mmCIF file of C-alpha atoms in Angstrom:
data_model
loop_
_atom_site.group_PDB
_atom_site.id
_atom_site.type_symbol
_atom_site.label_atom_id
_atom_site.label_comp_id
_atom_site.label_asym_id
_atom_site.label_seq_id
_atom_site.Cartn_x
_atom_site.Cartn_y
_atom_site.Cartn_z
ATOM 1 C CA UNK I 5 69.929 82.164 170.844
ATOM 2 C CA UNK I 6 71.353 82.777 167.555
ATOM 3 C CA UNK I 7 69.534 79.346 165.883
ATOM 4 C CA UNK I 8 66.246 80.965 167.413
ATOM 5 C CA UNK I 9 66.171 84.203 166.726
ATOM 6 C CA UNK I 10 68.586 84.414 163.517
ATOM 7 C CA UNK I 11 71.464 86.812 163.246
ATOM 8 C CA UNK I 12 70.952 90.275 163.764
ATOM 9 C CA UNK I 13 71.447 92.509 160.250
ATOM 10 C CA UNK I 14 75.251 93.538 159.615
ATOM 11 C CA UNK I 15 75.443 96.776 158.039
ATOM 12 C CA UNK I 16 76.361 95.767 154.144
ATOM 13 C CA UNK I 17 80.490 95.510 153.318
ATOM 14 C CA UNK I 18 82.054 98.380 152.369
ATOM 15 C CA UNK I 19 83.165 98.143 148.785
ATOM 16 C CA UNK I 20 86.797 96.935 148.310
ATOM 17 C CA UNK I 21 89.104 100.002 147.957
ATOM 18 C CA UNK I 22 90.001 99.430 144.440
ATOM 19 C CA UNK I 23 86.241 99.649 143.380
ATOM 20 C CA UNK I 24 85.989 103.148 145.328
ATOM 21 C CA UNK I 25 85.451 105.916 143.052
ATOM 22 C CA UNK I 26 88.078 108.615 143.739
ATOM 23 C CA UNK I 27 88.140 111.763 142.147
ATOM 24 C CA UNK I 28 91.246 113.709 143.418
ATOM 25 C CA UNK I 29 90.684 117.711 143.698
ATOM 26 C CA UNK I 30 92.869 119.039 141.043
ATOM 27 C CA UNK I 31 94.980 122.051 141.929
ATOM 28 C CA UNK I 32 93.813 125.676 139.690
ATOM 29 C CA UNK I 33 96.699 127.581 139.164
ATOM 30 C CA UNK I 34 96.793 131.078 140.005
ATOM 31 C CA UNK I 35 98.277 132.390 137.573
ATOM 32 C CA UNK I 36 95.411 130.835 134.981
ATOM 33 C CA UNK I 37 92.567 131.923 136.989
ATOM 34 C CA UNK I 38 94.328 135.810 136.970
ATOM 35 C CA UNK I 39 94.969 135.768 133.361
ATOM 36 C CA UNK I 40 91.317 134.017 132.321
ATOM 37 C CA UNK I 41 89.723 136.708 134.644
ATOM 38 C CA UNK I 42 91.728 139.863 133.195
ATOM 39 C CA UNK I 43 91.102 138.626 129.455
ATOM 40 C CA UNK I 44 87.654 137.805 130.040
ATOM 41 C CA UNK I 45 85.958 141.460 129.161
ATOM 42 C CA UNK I 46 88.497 142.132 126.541
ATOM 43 C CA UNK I 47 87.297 138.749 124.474
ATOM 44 C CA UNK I 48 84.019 139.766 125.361
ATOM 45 C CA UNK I 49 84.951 142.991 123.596
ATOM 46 C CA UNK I 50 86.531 141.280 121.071
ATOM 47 C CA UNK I 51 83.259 138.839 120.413
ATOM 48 C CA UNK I 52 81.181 142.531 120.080
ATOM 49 C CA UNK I 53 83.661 143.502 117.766
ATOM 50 C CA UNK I 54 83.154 140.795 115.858
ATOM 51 C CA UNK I 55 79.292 140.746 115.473
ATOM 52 C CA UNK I 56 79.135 144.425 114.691
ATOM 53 C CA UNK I 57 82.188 144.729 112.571
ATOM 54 C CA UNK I 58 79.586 146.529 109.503
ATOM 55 C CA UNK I 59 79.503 149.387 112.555
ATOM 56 C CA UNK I 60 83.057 149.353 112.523
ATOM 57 C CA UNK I 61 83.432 149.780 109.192
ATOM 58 C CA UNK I 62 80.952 152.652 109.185
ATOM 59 C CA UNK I 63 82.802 154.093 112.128
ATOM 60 C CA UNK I 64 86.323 154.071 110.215
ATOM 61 C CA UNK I 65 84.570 155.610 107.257
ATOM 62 C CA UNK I 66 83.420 158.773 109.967
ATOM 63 C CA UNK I 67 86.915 158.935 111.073
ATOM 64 C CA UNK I 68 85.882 157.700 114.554
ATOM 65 C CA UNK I 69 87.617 154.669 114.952
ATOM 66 C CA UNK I 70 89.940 155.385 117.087
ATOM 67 C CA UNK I 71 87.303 157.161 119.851
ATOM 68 C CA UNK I 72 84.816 154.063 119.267
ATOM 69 C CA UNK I 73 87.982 151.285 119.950
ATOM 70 C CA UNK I 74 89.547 153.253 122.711
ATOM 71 C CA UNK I 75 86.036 153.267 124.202
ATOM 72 C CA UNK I 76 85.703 149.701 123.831
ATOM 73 C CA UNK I 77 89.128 148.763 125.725
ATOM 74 C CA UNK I 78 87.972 151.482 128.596
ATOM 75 C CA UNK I 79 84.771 149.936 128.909
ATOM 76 C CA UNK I 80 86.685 146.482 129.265
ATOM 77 C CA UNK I 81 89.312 147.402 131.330
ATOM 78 C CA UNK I 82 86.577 148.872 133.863
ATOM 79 C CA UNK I 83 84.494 146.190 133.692
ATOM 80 C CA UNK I 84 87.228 144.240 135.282
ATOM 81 C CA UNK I 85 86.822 146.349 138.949
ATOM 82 C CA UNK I 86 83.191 148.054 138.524
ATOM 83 C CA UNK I 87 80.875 145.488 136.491
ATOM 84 C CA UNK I 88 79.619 145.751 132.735
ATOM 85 C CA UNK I 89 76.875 148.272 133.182
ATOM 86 C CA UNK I 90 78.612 150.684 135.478
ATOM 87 C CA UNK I 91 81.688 150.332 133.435
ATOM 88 C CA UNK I 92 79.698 151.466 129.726
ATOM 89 C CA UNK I 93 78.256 154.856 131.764
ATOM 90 C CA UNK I 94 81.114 155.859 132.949
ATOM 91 C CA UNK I 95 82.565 155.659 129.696
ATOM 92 C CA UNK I 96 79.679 157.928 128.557
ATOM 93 C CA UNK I 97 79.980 160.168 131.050
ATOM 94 C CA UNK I 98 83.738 160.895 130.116
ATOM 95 C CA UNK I 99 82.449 161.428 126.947
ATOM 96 C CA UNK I 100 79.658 163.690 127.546
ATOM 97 C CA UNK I 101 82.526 165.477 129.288
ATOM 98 C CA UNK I 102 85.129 165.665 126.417
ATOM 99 C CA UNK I 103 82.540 166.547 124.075
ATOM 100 C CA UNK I 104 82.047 169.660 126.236
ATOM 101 C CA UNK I 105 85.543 170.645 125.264
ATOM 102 C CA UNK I 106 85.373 169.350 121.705
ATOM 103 C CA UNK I 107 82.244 172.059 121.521
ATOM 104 C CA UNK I 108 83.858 175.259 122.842
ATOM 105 C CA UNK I 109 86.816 174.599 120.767
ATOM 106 C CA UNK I 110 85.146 174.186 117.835
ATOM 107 C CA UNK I 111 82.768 176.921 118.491
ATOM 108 C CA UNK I 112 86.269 179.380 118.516
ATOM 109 C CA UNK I 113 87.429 178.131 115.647
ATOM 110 C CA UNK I 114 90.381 175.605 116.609
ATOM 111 C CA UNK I 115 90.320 172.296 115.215
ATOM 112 C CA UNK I 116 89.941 169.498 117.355
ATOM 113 C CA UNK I 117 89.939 165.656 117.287
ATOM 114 C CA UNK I 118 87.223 163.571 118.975
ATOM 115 C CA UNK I 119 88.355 162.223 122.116
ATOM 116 C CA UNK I 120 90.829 159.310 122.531
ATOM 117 C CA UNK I 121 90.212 157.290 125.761
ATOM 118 C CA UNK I 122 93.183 156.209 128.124
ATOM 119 C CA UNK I 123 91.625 153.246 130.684
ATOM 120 C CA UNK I 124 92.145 154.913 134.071
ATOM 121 C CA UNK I 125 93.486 158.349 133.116
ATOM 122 C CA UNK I 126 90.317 159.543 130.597
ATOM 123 C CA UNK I 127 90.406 160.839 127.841
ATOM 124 C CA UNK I 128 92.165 163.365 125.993
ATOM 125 C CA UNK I 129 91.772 165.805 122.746
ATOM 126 C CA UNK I 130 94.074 166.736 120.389
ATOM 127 C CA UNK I 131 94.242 170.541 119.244
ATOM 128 C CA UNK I 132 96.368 171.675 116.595
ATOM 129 C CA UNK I 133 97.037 175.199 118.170
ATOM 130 C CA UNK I 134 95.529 176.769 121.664
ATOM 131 C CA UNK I 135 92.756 179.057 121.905
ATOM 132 C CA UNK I 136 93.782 182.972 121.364
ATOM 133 C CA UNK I 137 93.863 184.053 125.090
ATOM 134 C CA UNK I 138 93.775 182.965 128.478
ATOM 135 C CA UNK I 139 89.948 184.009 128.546
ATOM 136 C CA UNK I 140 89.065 181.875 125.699
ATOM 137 C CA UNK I 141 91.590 178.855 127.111
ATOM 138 C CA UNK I 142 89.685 179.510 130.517
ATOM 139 C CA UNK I 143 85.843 178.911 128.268
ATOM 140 C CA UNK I 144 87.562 175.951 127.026
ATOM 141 C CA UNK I 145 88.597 174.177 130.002
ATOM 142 C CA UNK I 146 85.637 174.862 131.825
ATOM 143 C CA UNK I 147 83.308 173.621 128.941
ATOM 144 C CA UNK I 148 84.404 170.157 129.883
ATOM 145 C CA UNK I 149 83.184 170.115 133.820
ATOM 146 C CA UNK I 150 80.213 171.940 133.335
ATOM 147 C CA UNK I 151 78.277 169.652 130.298
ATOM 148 C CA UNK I 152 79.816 166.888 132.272
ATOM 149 C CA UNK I 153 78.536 167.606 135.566
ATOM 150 C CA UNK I 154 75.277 167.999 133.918
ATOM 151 C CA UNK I 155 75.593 164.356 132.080
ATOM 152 C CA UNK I 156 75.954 163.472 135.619
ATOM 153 C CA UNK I 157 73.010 165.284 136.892
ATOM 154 C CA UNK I 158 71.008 163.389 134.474
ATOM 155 C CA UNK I 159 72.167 160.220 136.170
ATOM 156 C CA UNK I 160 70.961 161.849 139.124
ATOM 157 C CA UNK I 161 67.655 162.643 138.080
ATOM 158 C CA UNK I 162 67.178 159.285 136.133
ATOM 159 C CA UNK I 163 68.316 157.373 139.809
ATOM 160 C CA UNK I 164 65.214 158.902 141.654
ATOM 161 C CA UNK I 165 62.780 158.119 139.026
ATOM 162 C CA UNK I 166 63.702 154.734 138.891
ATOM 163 C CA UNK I 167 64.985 154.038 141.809
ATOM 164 C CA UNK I 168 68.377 153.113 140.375
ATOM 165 C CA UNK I 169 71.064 152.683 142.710
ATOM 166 C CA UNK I 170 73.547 151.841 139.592
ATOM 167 C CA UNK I 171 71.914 155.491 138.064
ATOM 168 C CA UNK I 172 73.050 157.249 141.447
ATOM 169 C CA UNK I 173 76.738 155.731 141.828
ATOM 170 C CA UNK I 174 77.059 156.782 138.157
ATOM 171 C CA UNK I 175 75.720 160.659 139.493
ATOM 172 C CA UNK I 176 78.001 160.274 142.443
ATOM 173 C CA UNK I 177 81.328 159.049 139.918
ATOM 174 C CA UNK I 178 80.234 161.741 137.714
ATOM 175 C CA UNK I 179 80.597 164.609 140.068
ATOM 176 C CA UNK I 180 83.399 163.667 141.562
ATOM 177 C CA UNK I 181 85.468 163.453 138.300
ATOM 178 C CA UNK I 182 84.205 166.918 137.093
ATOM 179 C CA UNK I 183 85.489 167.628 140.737
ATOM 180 C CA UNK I 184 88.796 166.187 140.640
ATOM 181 C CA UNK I 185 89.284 168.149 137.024
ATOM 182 C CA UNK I 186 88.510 171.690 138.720
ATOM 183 C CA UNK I 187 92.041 171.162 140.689
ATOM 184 C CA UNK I 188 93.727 174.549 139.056
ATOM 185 C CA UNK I 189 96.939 172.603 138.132
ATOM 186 C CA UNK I 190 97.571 171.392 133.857
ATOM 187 C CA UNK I 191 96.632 169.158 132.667
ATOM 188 C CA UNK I 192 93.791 168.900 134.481
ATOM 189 C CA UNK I 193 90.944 171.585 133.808
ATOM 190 C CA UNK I 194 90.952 173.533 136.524
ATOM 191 C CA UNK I 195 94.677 175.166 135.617
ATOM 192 C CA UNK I 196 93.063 175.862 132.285
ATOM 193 C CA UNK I 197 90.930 177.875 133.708
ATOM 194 C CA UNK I 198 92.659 179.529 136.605
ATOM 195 C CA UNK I 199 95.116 180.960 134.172
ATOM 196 C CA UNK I 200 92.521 183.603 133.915
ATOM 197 C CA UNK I 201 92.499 184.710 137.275
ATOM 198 C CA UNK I 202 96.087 184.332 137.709
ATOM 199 C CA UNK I 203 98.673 182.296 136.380
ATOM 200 C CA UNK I 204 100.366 181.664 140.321
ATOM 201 C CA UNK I 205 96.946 180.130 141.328
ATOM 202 C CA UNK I 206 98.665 176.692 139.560
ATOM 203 C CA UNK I 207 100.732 176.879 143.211
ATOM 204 C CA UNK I 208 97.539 176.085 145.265
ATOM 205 C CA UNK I 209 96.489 173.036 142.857
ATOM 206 C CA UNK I 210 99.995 172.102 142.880
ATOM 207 C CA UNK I 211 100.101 171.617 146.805
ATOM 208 C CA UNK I 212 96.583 169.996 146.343
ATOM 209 C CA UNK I 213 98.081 167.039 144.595
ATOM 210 C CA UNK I 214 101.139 167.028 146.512
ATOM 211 C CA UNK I 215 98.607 166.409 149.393
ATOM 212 C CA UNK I 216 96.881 163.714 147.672
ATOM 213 C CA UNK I 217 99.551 161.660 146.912
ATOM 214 C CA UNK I 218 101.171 161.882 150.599
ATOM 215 C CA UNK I 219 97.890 160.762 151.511
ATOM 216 C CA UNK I 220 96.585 158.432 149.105
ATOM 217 C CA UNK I 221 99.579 157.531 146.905
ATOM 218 C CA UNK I 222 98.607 156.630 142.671
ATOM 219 C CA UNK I 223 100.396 156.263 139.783
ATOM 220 C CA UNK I 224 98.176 158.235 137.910
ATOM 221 C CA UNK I 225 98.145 161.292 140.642
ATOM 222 C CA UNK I 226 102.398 160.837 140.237
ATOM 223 C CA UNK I 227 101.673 160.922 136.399
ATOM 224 C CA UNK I 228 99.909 164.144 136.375
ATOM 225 C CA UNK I 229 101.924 165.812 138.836
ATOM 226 C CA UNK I 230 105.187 164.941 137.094
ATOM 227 C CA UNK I 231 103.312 165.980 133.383
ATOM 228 C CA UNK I 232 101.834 169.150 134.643
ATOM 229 C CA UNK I 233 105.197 170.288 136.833
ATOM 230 C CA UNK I 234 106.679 170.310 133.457
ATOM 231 C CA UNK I 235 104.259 172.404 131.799
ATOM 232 C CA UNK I 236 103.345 174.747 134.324
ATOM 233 C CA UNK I 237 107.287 175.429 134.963
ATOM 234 C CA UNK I 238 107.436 175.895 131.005
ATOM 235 C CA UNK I 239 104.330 178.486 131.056
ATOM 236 C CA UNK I 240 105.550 180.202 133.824
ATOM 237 C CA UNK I 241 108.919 181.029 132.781
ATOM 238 C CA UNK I 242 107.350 181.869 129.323
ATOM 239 C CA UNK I 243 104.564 184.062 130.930
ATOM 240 C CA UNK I 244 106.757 187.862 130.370
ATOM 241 C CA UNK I 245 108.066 186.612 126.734
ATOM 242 C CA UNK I 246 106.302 188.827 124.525
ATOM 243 C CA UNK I 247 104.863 186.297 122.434
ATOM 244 C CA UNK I 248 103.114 185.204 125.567
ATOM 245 C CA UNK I 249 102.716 188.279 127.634
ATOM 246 C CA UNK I 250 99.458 189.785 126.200
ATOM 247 C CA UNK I 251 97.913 185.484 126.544
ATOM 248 C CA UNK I 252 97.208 186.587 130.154
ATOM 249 C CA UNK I 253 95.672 189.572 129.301
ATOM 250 C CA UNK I 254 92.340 189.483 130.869
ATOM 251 C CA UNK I 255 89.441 192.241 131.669
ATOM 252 C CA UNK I 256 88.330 192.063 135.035
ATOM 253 C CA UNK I 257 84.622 191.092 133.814
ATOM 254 C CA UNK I 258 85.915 188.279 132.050
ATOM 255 C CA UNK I 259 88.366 187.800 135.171
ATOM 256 C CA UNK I 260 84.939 187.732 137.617
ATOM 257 C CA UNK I 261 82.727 185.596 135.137
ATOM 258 C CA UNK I 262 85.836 182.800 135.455
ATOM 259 C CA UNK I 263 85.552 183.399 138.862
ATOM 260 C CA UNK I 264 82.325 182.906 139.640
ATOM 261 C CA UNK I 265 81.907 180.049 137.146
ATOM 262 C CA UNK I 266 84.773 178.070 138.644
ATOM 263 C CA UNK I 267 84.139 178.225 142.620
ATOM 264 C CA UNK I 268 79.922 178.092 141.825
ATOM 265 C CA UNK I 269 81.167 174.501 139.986
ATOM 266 C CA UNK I 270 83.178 173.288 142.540
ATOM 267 C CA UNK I 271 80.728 174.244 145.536
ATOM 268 C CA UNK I 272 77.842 172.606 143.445
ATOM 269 C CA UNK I 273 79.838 169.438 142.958
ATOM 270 C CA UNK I 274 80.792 169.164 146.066
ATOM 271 C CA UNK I 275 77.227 169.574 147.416
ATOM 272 C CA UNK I 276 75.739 167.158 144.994
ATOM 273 C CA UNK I 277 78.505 164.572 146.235
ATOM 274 C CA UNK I 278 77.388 165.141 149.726
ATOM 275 C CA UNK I 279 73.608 164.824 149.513
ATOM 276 C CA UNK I 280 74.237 161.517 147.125
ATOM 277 C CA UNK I 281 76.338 159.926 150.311
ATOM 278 C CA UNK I 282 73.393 160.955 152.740
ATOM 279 C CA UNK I 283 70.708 159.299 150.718
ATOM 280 C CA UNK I 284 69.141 156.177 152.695
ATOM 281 C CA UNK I 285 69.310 153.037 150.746
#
């Protein structure tokens, strides 16, 4: 039957083995892929740096170097968990909330630096002297929350316009820091201001943060609680000295605007936070 019909068709040979191509998977190492990932916005940064280097140059001559680098590095070192764009507004918004303090200060007369940025911590201002009371502290610290909860409002507004979901995380991350800096313990704004209602309120925002880092532990909660045990310990033994005993010398006007400025904040925040969570996407 074969002679008749011919041979039925064979599937074609398989190449020899030696002739196969073979192109073995190479192992990545870890350790590579971490680094290349957690250099990658700072070389970005770097590459920036390097194509606008006549606005650096400009920027050293304004005596804002150090602000405009330390923003750079925050920018990149948020980039690395939040993205480019989210990263560069929340930058801002720290800003817009430092400059709030820079303002007030200025606006009473003490000298004050432009803000330095610390990736993960914020941003901090150097004054050469404090403010003349614990009224005019209180102004000061609040200064801060209040133009940067309304940086963050402008987020807010901005979102809904253009339907921005990046514009309303930026609202929602704007509030809540504002928020977090009402706690009335130092560093942090809210013991600033609480000094003007009364110096013991620091107890409340020191249990606060006690709370939060039994419940949500953070090196940078542990930094600011260490930090600010130290000072208020140091401003409360200090607070009968007579040097320091008319500082917390208040009027109870000035005591009740404090008052009311301070909780209206926080209840504000806090609202704004809530109806941002309960928008539908």
């Amino acid at each position: 039957m074969s002679d008749l019909w011919g041979d039925p068709p064979r599937e074609p040979a398989p190449p020899p083995i030696e002739l196969r191509h073979y192109d073995p998977i190479q192992p990545k190492s870890g350790l590579r892929e971490l680094l290349r990932k957690l250099l990658a916005p700072f070389i970005a940064v770097g590459i920036l740096l390097a194509k606008f280097k006549f606005l650096i140059f400009a920027l050293f001559k304004l005596k804002f170097a150090a602000t405009a680098l330390s923003m750079f590095v925050s920018v990149g070192a948020y980039a690395l968990f939040f993205g480019w764009w989210f990263a560069v507004g929340a930058v801002l918004l720290i800003f817009v909330h430092e400059m709030g303090h820079v303002i007030e200060l200025r606006r009473q007369g003490v000298p004050a630096s432009a803000p330095l940025f610390i990736p993960f911590v914020g941003a901090s201002i150097g004054m050469r002297g404090l403010p003349d009371d614990a009224w005019r502290e209180a102004r000061v610290g609040l200064a801060g929350p209040v133009v940067g909860s309304l940086g963050a409002a402008a987020c807010w507004l901005a979102g809904v316009q253009l339907d921005s979901d990046l514009l309303r995380a930026l609202a929602y991350w704007g509030f809540l820091i504002n928020l977090f800096n009402l706690i009335p313990f130092l560093p942090l704004d809210g013991g600033r201001a609480v000094a003007a209602l009364h110096p013991a309120v620091w107890g409340i925002g020191l249990l606060a943060l006690i709370g939060f880092v039994v419940i949500a532990p953070n090196p940078i909660l542990l930094l600011i609680l260490l930090l600010g045990g130290f000072e208020v310990w140091r401003r409360w033994k200090q607070r009968h000295e007579p040097q320091y005993a008319g500082y917390y010398k208040v009027t109870a006007a000035q005591r009740l605007a404090i008052a009311v400025t301070y909780f209206g904040l926080a209840a504000t925040l806090a609202l704004a936070m809530y109806e941002l969570r309960n928008i539908p996407h």
